[in-house]
PDB file of C-alpha atoms in Angstrom:
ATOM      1  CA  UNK A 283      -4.725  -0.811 -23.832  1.00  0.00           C
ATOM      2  CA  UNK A 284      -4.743   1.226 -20.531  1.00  0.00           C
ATOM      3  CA  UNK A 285      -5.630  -1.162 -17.353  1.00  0.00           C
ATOM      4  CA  UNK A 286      -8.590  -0.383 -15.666  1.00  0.00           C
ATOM      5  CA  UNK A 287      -7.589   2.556 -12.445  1.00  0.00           C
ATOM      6  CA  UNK A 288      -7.240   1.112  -8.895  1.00  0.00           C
ATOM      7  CA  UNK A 289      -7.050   2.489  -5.755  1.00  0.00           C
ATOM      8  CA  UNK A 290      -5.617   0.702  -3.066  1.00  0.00           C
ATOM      9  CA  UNK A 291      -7.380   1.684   0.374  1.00  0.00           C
ATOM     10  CA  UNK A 292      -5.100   0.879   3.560  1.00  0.00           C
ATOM     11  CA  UNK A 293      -6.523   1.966   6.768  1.00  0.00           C
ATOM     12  CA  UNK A 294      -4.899   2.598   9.370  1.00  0.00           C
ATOM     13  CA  UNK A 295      -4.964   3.744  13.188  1.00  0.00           C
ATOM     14  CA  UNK A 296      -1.581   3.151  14.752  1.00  0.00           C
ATOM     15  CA  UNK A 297      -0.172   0.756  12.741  1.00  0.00           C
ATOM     16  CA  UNK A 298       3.596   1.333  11.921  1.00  0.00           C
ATOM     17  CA  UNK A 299       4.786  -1.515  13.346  1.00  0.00           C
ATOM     18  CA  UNK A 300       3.202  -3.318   9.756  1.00  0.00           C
ATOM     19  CA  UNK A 301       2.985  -0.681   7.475  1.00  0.00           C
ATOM     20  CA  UNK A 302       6.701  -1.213   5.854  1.00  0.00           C
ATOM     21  CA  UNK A 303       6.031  -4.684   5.325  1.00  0.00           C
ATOM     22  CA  UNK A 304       2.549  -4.006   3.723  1.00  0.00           C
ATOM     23  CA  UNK A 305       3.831  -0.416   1.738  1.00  0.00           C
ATOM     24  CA  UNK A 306       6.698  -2.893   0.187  1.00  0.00           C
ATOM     25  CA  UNK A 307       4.828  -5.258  -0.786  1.00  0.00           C
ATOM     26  CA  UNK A 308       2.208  -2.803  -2.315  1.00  0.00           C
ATOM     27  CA  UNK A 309       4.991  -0.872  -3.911  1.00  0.00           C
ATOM     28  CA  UNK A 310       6.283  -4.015  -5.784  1.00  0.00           C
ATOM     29  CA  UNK A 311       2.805  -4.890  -7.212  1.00  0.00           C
ATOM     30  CA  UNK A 312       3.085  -5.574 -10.818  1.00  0.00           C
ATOM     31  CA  UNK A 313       0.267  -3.005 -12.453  1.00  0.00           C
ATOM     32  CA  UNK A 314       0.511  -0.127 -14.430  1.00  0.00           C
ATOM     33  CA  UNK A 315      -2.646   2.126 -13.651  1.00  0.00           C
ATOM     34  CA  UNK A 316      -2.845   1.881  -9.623  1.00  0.00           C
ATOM     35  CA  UNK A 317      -2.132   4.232  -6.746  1.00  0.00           C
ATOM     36  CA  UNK A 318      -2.060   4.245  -3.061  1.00  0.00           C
ATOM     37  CA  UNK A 319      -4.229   6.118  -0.332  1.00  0.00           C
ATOM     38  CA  UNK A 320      -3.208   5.614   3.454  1.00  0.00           C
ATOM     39  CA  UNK A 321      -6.281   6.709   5.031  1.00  0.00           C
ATOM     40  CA  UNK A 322      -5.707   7.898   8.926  1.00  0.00           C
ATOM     41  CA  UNK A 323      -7.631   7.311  11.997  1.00  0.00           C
ATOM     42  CA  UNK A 324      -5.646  10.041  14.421  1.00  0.00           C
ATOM     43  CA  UNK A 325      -2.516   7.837  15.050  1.00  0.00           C
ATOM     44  CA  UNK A 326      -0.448   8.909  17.905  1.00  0.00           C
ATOM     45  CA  UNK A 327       2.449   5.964  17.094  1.00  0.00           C
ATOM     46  CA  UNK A 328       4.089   8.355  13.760  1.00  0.00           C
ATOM     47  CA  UNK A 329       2.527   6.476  11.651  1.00  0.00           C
ATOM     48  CA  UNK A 330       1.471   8.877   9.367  1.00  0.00           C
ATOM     49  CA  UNK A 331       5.152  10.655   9.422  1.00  0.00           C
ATOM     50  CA  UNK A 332       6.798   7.769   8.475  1.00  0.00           C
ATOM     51  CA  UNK A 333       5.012   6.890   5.607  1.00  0.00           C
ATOM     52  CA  UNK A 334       5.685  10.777   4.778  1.00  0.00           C
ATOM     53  CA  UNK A 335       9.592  10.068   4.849  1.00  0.00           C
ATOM     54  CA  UNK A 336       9.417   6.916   3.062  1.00  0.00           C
ATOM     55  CA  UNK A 337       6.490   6.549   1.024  1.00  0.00           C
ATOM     56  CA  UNK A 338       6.078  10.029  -1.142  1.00  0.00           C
ATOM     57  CA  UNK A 339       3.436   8.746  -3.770  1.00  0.00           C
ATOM     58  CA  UNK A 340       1.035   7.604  -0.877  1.00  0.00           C
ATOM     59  CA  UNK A 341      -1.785   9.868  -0.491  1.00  0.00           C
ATOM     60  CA  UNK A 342      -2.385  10.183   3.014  1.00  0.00           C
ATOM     61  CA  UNK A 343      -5.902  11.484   4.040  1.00  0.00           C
ATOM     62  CA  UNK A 344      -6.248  11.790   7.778  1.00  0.00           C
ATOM     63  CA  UNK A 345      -9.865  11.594   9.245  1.00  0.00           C
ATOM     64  CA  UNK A 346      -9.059  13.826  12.382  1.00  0.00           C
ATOM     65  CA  UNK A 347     -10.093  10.904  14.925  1.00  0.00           C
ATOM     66  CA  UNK A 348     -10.856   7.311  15.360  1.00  0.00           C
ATOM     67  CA  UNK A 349     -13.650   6.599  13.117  1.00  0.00           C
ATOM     68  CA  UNK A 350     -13.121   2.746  13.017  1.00  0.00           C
ATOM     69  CA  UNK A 351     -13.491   0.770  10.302  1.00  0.00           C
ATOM     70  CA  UNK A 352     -16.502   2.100   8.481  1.00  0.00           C
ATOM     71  CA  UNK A 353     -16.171   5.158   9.141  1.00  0.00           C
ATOM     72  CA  UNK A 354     -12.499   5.884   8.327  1.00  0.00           C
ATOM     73  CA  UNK A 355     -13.178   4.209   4.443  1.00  0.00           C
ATOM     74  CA  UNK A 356     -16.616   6.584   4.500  1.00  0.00           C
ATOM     75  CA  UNK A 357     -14.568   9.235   5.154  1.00  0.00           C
ATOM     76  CA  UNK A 358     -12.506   8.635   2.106  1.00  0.00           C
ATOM     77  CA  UNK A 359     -15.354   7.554  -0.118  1.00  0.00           C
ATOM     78  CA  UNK A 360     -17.382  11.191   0.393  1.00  0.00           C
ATOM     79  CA  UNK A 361     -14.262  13.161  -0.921  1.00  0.00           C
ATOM     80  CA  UNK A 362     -13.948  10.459  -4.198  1.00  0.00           C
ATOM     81  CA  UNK A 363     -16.085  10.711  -6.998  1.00  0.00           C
ATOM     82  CA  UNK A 364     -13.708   9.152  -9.609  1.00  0.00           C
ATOM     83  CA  UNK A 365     -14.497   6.204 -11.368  1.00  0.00           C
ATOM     84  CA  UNK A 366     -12.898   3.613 -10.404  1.00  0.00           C
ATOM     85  CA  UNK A 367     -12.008   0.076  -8.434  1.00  0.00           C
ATOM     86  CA  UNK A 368     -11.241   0.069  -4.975  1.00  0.00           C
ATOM     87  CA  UNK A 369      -9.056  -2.265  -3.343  1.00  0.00           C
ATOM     88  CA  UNK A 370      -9.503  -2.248   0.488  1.00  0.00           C
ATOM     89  CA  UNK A 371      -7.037  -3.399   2.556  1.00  0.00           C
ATOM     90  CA  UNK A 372      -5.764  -4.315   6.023  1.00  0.00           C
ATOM     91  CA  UNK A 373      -2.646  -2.356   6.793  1.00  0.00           C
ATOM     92  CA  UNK A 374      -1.413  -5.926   8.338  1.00  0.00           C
ATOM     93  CA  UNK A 375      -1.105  -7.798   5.114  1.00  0.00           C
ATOM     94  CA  UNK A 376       1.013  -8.738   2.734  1.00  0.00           C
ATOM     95  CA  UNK A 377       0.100  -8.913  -0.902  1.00  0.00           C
ATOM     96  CA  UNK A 378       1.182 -10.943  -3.913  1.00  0.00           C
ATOM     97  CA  UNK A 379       2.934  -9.066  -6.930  1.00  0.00           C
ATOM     98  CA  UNK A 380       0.538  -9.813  -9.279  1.00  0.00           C
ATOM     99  CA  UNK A 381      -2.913  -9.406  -6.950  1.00  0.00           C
ATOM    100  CA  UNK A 382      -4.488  -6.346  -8.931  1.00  0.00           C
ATOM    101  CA  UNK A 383      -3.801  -8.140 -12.094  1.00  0.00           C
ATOM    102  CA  UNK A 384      -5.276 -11.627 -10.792  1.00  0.00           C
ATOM    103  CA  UNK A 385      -8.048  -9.447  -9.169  1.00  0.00           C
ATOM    104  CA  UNK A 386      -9.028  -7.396 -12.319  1.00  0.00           C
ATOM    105  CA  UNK A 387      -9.148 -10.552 -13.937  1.00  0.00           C
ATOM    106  CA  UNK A 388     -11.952 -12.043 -11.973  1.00  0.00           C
ATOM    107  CA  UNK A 389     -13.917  -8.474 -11.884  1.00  0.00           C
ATOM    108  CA  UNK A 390     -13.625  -8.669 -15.997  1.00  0.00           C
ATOM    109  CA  UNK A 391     -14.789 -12.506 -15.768  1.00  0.00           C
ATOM    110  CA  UNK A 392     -17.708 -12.026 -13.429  1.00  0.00           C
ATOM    111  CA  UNK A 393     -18.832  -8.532 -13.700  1.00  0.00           C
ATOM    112  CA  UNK A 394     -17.561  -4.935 -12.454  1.00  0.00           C
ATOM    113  CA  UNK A 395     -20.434  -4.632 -10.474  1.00  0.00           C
ATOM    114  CA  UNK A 396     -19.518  -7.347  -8.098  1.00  0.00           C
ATOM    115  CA  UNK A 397     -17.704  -7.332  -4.804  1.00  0.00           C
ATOM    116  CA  UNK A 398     -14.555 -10.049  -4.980  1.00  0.00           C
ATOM    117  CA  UNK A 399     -12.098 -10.927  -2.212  1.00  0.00           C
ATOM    118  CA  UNK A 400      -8.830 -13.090  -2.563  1.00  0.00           C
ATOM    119  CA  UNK A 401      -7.219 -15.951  -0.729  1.00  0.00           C
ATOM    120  CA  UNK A 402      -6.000 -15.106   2.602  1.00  0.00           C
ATOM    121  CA  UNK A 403      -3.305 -16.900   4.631  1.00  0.00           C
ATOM    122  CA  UNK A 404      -1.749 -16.988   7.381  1.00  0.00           C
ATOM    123  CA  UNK A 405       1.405 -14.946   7.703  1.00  0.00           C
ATOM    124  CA  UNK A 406       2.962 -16.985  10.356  1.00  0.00           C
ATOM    125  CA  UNK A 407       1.562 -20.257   8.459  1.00  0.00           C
ATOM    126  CA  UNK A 408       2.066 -19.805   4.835  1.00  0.00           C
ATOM    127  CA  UNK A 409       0.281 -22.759   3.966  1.00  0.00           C
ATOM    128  CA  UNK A 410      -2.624 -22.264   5.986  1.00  0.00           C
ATOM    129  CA  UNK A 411      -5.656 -20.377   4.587  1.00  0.00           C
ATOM    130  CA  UNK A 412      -7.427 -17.495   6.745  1.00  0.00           C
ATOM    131  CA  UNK A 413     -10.484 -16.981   3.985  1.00  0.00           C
ATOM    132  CA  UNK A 414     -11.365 -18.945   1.111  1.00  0.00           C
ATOM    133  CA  UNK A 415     -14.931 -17.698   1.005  1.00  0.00           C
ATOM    134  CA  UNK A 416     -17.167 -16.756   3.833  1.00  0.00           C
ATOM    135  CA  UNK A 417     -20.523 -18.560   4.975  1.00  0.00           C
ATOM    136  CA  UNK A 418     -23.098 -16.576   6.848  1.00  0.00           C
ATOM    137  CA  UNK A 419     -26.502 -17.822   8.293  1.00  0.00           C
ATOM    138  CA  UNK A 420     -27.858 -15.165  10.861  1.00  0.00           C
ATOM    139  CA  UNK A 421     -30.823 -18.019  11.898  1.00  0.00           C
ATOM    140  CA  UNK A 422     -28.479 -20.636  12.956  1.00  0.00           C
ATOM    141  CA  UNK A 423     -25.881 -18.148  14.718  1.00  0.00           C
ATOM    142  CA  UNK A 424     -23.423 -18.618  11.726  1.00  0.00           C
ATOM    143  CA  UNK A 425     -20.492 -16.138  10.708  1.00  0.00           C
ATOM    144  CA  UNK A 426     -17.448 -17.574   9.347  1.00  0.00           C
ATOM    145  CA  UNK A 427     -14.854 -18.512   6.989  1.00  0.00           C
ATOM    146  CA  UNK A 428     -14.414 -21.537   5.248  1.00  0.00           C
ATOM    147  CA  UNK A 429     -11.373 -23.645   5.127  1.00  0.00           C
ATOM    148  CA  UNK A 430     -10.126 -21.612   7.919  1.00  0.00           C
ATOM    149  CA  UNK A 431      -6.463 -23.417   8.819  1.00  0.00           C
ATOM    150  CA  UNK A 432      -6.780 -25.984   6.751  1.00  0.00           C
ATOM    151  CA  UNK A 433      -4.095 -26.486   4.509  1.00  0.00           C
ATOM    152  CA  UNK A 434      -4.021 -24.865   1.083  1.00  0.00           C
ATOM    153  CA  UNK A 435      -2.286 -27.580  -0.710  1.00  0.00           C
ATOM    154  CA  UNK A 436      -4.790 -30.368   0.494  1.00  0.00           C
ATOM    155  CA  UNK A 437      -7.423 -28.245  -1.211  1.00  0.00           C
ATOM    156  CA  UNK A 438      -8.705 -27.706  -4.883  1.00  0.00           C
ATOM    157  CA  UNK A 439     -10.132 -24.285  -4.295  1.00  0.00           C
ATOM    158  CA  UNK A 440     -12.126 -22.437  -7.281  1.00  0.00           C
ATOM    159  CA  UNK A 441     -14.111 -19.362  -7.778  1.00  0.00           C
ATOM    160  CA  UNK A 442     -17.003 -19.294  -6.501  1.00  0.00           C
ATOM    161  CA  UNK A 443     -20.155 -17.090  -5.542  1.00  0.00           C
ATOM    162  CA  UNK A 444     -19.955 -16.461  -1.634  1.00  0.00           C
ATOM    163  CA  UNK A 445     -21.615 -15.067   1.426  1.00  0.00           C
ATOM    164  CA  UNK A 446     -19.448 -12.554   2.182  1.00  0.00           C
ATOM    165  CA  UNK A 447     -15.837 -10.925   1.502  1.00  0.00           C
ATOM    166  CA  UNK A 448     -14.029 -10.477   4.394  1.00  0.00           C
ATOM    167  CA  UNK A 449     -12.969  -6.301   4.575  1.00  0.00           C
ATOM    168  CA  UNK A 450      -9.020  -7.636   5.090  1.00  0.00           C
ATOM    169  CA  UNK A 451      -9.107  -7.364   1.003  1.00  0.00           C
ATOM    170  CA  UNK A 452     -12.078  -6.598  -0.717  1.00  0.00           C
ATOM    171  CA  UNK A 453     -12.022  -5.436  -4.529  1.00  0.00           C
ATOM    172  CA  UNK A 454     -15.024  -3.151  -4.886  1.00  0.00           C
ATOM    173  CA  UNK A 455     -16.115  -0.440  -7.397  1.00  0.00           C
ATOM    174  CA  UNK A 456     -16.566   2.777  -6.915  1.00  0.00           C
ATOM    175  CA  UNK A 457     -19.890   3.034  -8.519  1.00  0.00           C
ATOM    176  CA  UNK A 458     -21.526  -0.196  -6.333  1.00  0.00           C
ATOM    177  CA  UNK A 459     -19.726   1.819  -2.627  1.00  0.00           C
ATOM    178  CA  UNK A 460     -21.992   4.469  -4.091  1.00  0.00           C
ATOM    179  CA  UNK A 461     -25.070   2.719  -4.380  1.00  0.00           C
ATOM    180  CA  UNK A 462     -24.731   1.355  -1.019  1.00  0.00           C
ATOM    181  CA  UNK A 463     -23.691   4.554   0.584  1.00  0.00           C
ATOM    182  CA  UNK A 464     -20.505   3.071   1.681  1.00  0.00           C
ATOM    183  CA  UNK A 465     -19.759   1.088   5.420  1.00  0.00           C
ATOM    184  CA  UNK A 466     -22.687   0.969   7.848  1.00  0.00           C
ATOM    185  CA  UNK A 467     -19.807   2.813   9.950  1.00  0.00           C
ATOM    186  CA  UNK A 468     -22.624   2.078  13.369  1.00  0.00           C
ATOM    187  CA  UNK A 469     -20.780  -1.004  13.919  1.00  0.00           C
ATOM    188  CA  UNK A 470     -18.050   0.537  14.339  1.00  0.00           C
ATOM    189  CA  UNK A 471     -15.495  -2.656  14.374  1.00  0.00           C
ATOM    190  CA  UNK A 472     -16.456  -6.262  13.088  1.00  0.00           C
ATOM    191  CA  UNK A 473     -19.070  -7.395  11.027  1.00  0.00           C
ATOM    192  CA  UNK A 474     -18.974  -3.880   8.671  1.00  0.00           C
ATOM    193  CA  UNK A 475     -17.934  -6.383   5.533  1.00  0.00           C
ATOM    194  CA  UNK A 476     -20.853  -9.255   6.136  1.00  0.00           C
ATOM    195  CA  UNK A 477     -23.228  -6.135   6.529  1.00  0.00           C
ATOM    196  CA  UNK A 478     -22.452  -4.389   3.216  1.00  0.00           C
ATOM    197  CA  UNK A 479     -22.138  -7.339   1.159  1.00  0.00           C
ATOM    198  CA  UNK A 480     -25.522  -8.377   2.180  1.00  0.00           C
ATOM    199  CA  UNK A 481     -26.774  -5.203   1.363  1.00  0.00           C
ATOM    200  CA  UNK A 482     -24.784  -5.745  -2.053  1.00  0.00           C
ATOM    201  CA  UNK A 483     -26.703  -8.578  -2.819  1.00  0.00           C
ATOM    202  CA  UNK A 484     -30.255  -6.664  -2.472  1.00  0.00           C
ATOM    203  CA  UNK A 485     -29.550  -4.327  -4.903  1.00  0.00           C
ATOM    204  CA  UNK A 486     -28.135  -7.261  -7.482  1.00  0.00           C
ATOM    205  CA  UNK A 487     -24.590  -7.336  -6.357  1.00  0.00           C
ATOM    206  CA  UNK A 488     -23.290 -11.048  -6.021  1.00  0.00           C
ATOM    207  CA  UNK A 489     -19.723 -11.638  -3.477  1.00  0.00           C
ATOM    208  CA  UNK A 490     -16.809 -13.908  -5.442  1.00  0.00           C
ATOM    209  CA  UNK A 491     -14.206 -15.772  -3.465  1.00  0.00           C
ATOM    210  CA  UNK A 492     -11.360 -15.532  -6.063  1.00  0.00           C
ATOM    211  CA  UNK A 493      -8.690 -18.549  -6.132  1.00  0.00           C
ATOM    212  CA  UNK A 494      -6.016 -17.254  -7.889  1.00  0.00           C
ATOM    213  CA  UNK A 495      -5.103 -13.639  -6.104  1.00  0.00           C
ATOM    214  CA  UNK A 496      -3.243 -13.618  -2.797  1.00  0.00           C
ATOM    215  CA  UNK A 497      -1.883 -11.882  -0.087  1.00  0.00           C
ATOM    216  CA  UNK A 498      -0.572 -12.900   3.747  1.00  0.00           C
ATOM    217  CA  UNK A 499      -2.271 -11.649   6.860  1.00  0.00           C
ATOM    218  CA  UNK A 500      -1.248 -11.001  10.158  1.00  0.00           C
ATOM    219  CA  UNK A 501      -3.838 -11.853  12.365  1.00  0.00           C
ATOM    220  CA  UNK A 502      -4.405  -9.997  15.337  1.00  0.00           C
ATOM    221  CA  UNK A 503      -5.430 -11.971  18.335  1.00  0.00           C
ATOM    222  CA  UNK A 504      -5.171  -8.730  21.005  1.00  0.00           C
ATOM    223  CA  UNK A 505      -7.506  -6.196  19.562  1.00  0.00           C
ATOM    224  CA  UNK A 506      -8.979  -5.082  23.151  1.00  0.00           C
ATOM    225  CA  UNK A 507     -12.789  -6.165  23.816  1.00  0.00           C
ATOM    226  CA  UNK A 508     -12.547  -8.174  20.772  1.00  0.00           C
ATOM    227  CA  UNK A 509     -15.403 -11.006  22.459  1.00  0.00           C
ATOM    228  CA  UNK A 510     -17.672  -7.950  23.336  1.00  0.00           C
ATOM    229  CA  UNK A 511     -16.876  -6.001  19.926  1.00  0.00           C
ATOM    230  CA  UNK A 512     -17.784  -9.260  18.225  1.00  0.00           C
ATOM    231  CA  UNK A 513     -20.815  -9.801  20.171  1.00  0.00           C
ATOM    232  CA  UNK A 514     -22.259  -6.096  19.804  1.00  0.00           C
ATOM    233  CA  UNK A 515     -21.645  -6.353  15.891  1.00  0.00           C
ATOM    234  CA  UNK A 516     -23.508  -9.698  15.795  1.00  0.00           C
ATOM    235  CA  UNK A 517     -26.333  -8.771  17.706  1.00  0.00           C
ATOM    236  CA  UNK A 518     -26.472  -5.186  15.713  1.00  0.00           C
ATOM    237  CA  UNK A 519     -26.259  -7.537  12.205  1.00  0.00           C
ATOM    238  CA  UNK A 520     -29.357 -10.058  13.431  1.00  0.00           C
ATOM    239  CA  UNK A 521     -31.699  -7.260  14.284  1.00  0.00           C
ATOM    240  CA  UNK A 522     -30.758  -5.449  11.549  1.00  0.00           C
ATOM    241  CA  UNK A 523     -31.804  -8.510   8.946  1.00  0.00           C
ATOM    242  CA  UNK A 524     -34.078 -11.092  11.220  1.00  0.00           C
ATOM    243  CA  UNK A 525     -35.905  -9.080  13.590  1.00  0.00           C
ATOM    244  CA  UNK A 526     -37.228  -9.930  16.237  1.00  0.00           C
ATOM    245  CA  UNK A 527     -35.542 -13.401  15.692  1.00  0.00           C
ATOM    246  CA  UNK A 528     -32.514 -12.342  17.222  1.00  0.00           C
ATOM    247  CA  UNK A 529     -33.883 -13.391  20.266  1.00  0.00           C
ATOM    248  CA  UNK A 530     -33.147 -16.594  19.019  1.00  0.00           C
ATOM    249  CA  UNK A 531     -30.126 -16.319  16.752  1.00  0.00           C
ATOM    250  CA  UNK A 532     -28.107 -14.748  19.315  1.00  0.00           C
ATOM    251  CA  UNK A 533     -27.888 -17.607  21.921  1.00  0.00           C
ATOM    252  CA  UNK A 534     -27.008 -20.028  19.096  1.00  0.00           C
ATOM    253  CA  UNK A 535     -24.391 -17.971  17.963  1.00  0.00           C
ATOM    254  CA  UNK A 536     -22.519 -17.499  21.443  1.00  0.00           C
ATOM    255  CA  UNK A 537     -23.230 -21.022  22.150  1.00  0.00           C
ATOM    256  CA  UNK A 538     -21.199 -21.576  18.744  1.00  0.00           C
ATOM    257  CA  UNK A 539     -18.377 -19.326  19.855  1.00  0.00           C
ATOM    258  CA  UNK A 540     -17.763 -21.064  22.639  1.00  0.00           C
ATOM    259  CA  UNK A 541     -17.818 -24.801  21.535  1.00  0.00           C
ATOM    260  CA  UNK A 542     -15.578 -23.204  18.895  1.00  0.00           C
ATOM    261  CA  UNK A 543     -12.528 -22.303  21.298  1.00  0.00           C
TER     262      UNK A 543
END
């Protein structure tokens, strides 16, 4: 029996310095019915070259500018109409040899017409976990993950129904991207996951925190503006969903940013 098509989604906007270490690992994964799409945000660093020279079954599809986060997987998703699984993922990772399997796994346990997201830890801290789930209470100023840092093998994590799946790895399908009409791509960076998996969850789609798939991430601590990008995306996300509440929510949630450094 045939396993059920993937598409692995890497986006990317000048990101060589990662992409061999995230192609390789992608490259070794052991499934027999998946392929590869390098999606292009107008890199200037060769980026899309090297993968060229080095990587002939990628697909590259280059959006023609910077269209962020949301928009660069939109991009993508209005030229796609097959039917199919998606697995979107950061161009900084590094995944496990048997992810899609472990993935595909959960999807068949829980329903195709859920979004799921693996563990994530970090690269520099093996042992550490980056997402294990993701809680989100727009009222109380709340965005986060859970078990963030804490150490994996001092845990018993399980699946489990969660608020969110972060967009470092995110297993959607096709048909559920189409319902929602893809990324709200207006918030340009941060925040694009929480705000489609809520809207997920309107139209009957639950979020899974998987415990079995992996992959290593390396997180980025320079992105330029990131504060101010995070702030804009919040405040976009709590008028969006609590109205004039945000008013409210807002102040709680820088006051929890900061208490949180």
């Amino acid at each position: 029996m045939q396993e059920v098509k993937v598409k692995i989604l890497i986006l990317n906007y000048n990101g060589k310095a990662f992409l061999k270490e995230c192609l390789d690992s992608v490259s070794a994964i052991n499934y027999s019915n998946f392929s590869v799409v390098l999606i292009d945000n107008a890199s200037v660093d060769s980026s899309v070259e090297y993968v060229k020279s080095h990587y002939a079954s990628v697909k590259i599809v280059e959006t023609g500018k910077n269209r962020f986060f949301g928009g660069g997987y939109n991009y993508f998703f209005k030229t796609d109409s097959e039917d199919c699984f998606y697995l979107i993922l950061n161009n900084d990772t590094i995944v496990d040899k048997n992810i899609l399997r472990d993935m595909i796994a959960g999807a068949n346990k829980y329903g195709k017409n859920n979004i799921y997201g693996p563990r994530i830890m970090f690269s520099k801290e093996k042992d550490r976990i980056w997402y294990a789930g993701g809680k989100v209470d727009l009222y109380k100023g709340i965005i986060k993950h859970i078990d963030i840092r804490k150490n994996v093998k001092e845990l018993e994590l399980r699946d489990s129904v969660t608020d969110y799946i972060t967009g470092c790895c995110m297993l959607v399908h096709s048909s559920v991207v189409s319902k929602l009409d893809g990324f709200d791509s207006s918030f340009k960076m941060y925040m694009e996951d929480v705000d489609l998996c809520m809207r997920a969850r309107l139209i009957g789609s639950k979020s899974y925190f998987l415990s079995v798939p992996f992959l290593y991430h390396h997180v980025s601590q320079t992105v330029s503006n990131k504060i101010f990008r995070v702030f804009l995306s919040y405040l976009k996300l709590s008028i969006k969903y609590t109205g004039a509440r945000f008013l409210f929510n807002v102040p709680v949630f820088i006051f929890r940013k900061i208490i949180s450094k």
